Short mmCIF file of C-alpha atoms in Angstrom, two decimals:
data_model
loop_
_atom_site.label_atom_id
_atom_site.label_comp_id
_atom_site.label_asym_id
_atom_site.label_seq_id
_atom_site.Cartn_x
_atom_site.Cartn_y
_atom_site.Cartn_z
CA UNK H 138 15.77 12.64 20.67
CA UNK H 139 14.14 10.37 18.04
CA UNK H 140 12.28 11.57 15.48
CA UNK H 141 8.25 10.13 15.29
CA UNK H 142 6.28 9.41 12.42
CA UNK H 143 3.11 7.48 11.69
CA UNK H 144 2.69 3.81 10.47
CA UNK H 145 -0.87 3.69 9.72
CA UNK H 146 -2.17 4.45 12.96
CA UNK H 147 1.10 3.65 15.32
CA UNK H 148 3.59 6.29 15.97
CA UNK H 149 6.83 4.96 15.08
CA UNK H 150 10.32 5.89 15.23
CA UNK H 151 11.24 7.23 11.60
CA UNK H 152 13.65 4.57 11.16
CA UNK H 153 11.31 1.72 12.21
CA UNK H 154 8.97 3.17 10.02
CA UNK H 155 11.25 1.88 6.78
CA UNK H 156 11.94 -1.26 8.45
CA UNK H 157 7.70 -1.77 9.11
CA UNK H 158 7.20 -0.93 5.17
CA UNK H 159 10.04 -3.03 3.78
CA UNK H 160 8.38 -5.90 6.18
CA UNK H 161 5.03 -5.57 4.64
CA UNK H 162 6.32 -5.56 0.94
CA UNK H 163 9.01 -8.70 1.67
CA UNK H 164 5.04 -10.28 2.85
CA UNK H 165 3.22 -9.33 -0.26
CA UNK H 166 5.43 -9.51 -3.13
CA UNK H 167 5.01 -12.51 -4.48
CA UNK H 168 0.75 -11.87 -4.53
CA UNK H 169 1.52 -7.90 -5.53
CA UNK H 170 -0.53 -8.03 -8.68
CA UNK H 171 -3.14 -10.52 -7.86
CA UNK H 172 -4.40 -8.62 -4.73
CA UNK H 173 -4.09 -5.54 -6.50
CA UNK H 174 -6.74 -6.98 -9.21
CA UNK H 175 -8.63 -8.49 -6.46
CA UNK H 176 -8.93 -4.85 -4.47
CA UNK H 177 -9.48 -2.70 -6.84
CA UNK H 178 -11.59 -5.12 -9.34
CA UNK H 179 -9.07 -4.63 -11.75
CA UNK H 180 -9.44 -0.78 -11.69
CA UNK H 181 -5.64 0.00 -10.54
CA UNK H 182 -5.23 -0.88 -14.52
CA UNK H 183 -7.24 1.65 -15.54
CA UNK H 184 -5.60 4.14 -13.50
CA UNK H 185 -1.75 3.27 -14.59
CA UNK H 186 -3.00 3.22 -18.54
CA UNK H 187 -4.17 7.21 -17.80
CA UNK H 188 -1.21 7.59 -15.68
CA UNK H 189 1.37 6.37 -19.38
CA UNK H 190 -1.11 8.50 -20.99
CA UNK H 191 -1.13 11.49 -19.35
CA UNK H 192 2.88 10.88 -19.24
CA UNK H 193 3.24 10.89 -22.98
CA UNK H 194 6.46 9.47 -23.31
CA UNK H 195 8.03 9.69 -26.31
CA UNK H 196 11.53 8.43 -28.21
CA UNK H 197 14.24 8.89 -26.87
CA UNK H 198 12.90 10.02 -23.14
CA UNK H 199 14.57 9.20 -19.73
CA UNK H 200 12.49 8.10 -17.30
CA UNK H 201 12.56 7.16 -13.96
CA UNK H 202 10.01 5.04 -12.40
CA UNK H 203 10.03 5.61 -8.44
CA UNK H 204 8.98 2.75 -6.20
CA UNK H 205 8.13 1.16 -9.53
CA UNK H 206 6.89 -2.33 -7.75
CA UNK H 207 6.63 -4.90 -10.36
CA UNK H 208 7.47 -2.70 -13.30
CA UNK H 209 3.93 -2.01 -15.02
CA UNK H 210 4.43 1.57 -15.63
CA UNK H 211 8.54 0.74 -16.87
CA UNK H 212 7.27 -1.75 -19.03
CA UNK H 213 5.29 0.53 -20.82
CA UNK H 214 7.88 3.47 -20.79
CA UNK H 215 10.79 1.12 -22.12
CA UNK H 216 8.17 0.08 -25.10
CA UNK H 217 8.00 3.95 -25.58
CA UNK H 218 10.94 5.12 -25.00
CA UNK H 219 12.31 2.48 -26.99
CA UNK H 220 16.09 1.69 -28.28
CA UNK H 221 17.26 5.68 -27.83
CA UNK H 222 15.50 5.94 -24.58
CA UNK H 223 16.63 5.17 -20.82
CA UNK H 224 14.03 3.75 -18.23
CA UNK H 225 14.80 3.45 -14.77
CA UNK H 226 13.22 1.09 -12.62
CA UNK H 227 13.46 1.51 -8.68
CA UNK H 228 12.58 0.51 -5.51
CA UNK H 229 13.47 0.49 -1.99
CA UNK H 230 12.29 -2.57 -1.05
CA UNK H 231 14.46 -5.77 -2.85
CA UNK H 232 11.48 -8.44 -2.93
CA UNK H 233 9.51 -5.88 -4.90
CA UNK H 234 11.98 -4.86 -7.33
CA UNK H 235 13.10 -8.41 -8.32
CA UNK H 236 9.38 -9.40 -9.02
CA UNK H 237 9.55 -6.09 -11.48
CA UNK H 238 13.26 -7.04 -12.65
CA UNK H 239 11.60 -10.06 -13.55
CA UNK H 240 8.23 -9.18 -15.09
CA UNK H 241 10.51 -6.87 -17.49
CA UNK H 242 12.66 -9.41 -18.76
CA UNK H 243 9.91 -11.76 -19.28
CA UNK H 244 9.11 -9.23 -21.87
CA UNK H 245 11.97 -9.20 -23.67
CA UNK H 246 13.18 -5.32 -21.80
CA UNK H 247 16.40 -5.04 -20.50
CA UNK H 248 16.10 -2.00 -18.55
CA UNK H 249 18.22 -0.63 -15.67
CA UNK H 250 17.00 -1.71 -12.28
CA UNK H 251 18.02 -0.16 -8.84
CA UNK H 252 17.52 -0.44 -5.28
CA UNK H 253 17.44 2.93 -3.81
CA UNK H 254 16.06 5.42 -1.88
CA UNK H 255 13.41 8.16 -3.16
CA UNK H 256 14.36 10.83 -0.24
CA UNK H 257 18.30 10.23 -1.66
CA UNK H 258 18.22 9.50 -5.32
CA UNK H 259 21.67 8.69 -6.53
CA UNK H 260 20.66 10.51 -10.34
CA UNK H 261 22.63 13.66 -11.49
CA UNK H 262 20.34 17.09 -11.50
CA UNK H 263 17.98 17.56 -14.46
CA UNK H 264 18.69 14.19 -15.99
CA UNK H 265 15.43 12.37 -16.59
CA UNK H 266 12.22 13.85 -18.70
CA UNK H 267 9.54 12.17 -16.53
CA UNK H 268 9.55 10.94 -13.25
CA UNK H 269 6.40 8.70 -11.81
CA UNK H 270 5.36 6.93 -8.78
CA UNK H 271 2.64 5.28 -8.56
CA UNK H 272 1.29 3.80 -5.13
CA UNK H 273 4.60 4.71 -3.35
CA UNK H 274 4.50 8.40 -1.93
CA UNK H 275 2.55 7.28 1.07
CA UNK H 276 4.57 4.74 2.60
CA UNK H 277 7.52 7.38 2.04
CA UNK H 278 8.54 9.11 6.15
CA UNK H 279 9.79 12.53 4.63
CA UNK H 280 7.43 12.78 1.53
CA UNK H 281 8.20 16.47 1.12
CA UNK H 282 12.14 15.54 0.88
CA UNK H 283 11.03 12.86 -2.27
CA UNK H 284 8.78 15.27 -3.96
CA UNK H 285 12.36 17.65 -3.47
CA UNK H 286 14.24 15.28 -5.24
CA UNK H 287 12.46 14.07 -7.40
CA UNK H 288 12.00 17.64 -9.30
CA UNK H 289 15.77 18.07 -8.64
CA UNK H 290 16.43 15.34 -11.24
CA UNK H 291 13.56 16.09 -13.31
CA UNK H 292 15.11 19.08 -16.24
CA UNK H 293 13.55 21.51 -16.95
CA UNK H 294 9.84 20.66 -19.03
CA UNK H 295 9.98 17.71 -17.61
CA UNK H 296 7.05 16.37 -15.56
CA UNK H 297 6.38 14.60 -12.65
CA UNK H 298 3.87 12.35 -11.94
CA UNK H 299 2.28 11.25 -8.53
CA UNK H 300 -0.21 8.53 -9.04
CA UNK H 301 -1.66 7.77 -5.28
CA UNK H 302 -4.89 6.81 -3.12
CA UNK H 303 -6.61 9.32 -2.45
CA UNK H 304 -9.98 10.79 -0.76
CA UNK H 305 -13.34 9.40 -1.96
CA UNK H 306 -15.80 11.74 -2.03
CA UNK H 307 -18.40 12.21 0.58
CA UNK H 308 -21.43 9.41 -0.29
CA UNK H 309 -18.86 6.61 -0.08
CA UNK H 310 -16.86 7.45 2.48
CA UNK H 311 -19.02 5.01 4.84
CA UNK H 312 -19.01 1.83 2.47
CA UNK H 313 -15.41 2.41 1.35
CA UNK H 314 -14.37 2.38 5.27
CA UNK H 315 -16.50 -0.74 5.16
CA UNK H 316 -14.48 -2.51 2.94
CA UNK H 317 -11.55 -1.09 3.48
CA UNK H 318 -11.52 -2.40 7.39
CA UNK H 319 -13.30 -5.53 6.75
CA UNK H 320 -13.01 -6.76 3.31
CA UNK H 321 -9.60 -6.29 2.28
CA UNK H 322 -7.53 -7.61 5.55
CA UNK H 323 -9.66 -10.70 4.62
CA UNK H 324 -8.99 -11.09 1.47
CA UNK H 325 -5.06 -10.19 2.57
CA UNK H 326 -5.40 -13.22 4.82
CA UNK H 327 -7.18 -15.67 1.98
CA UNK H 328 -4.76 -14.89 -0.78
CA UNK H 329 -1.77 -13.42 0.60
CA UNK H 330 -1.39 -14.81 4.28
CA UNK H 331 -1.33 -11.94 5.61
CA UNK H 332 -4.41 -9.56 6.94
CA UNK H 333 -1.80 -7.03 8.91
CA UNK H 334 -0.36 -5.63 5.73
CA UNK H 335 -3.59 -4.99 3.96
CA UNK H 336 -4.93 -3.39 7.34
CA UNK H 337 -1.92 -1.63 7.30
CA UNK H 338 -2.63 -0.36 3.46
CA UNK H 339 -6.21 0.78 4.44
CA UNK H 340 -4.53 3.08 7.82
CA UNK H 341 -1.75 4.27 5.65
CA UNK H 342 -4.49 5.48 2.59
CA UNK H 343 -6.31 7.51 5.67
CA UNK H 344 -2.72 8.98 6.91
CA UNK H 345 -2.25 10.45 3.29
CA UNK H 346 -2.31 13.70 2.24
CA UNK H 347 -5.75 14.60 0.78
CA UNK H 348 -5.63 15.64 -2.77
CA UNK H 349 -5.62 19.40 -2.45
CA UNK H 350 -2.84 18.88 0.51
CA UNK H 351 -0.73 16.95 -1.97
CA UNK H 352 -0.97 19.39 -4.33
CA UNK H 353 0.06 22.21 -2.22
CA UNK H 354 3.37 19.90 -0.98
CA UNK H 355 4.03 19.48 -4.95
CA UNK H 356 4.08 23.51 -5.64
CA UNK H 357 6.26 23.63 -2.34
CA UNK H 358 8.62 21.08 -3.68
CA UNK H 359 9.00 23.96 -6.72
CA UNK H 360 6.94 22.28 -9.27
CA UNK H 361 4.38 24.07 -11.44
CA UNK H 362 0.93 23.64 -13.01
CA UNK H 363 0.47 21.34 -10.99
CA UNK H 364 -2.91 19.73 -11.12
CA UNK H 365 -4.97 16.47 -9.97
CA UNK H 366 -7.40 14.34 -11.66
CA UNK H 367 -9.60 12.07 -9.31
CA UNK H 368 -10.01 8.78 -10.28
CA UNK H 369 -13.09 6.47 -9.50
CA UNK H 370 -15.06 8.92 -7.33
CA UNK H 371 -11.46 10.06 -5.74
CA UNK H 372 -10.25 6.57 -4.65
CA UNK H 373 -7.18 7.16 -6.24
CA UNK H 374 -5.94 10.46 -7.74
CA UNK H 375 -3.55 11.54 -10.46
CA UNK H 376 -1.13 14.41 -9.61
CA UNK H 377 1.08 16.12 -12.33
CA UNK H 378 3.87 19.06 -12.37
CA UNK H 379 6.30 20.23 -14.33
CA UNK H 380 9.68 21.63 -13.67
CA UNK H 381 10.16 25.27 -15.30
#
């Protein structure tokens, strides 16, 4: 019998489910970063500059940047990290991680790349000493088996961090649906071509895990202290833990 999961709304066949997501990414690559300014009004910045922060990467580190997209968060690891450091940037999806693969050596960074799987990483146990992903754990089908590995290759100290979309709090919940239904498929359609994926994003920010729920799957995954830091009123939300 075949497994079911959600896609957005739809109930999909967990294997359709990757093929759906890599479809909407292959649609949106190439107008990743301009729709992102254009949604969040230039906000998701903000956000990744608290995620480095609150990452505080240092000399030397290993990292490992999960469903890294087009490499904002690497980029500013690798400049951290610098000469005596490793930072690894993945994705699942190809269209995605070229665009990143790209942005990176733009900047001068030559910095390993891979196409892989978070719910299979193909690292060695407690390798890297930070592991991020930022606007990726949703569209994952088993996100308690990612959150799993990805403290498996974290060693020990090391910290994870899980920066996501999240649950606004209660006074915008009505306006933000407003937007999220009307405005941004629109603006998906004017920009990128494409008003299914961005409906799609708006569903699959509703079928998350709240932040309290997420937290909960992170200290079930074996990570500790974890904590959460809402973001703009909870649109998005900042999740850290660290291996012991």
């Amino acid at each position: 019998m075949t497994n079911t999961t959600h896609f957005g709304y739809k109930t999909v066949a967990e294997d359709q489910k990757v093929q759906e997501v890599a479809k909407v990414f292959h649609s949106v690559a190439s107008k990743y970063d301009v729709m992102n300014d254009l949604m969040s009004a230039g906000l998701h910045r903000a956000w990744k500059m608290f995620t480095i922060a609150q990452a505080g990467v240092r000399p030397g580190f290993k990292v490992l940047d999960i469903a890294g997209g087009t490499g904002d968060l690497a980029k500013a690891f690798a400049k951290q990290a610098g000469r005596t450091g490793e930072v690894w940037l993945t994705d699942i999806n190809e269209s995605m991680l070229r665009v990143g693969r790209d942005r990176l050596l733009n900047n001068g960074l030559v910095t390993p790349t891979l196409l892989c799987d978070a719910e299979k990483l193909p690292f060695p146990d407690n390798y890297f000493d930070r592991v991020s992903v930022a606007f990726g754990l949703r569209n994952m089908t088993h996100k308690d088996q990612a959150l799993a590995e990805m403290r498996r290759v974290l060693k020990p100290g090391g910290k994870l961090l899980v920066l996501e979309f999240s649950k606004v709090i209660a006074p915008l919940q009505k306006p933000y649906d407003l937007y999220s239904f009307s405005v941004l498929p629109w603006l998906g359609q004017k920009i990128a071509g494409d008003a299914e994926s961005y409906r799609y994003l708006a569903e699959s920010i509703r079928m998350h895990p709240d932040q309290d729920t997420l937290k909960t799957m992170m200290i079930d995954a074996g990570l500790e202290r974890v904590q959460y830091y809402n973001l703009t009123a909870g649109v998005a939300a900042l999740h850290t833990g660290i291996k012991m």
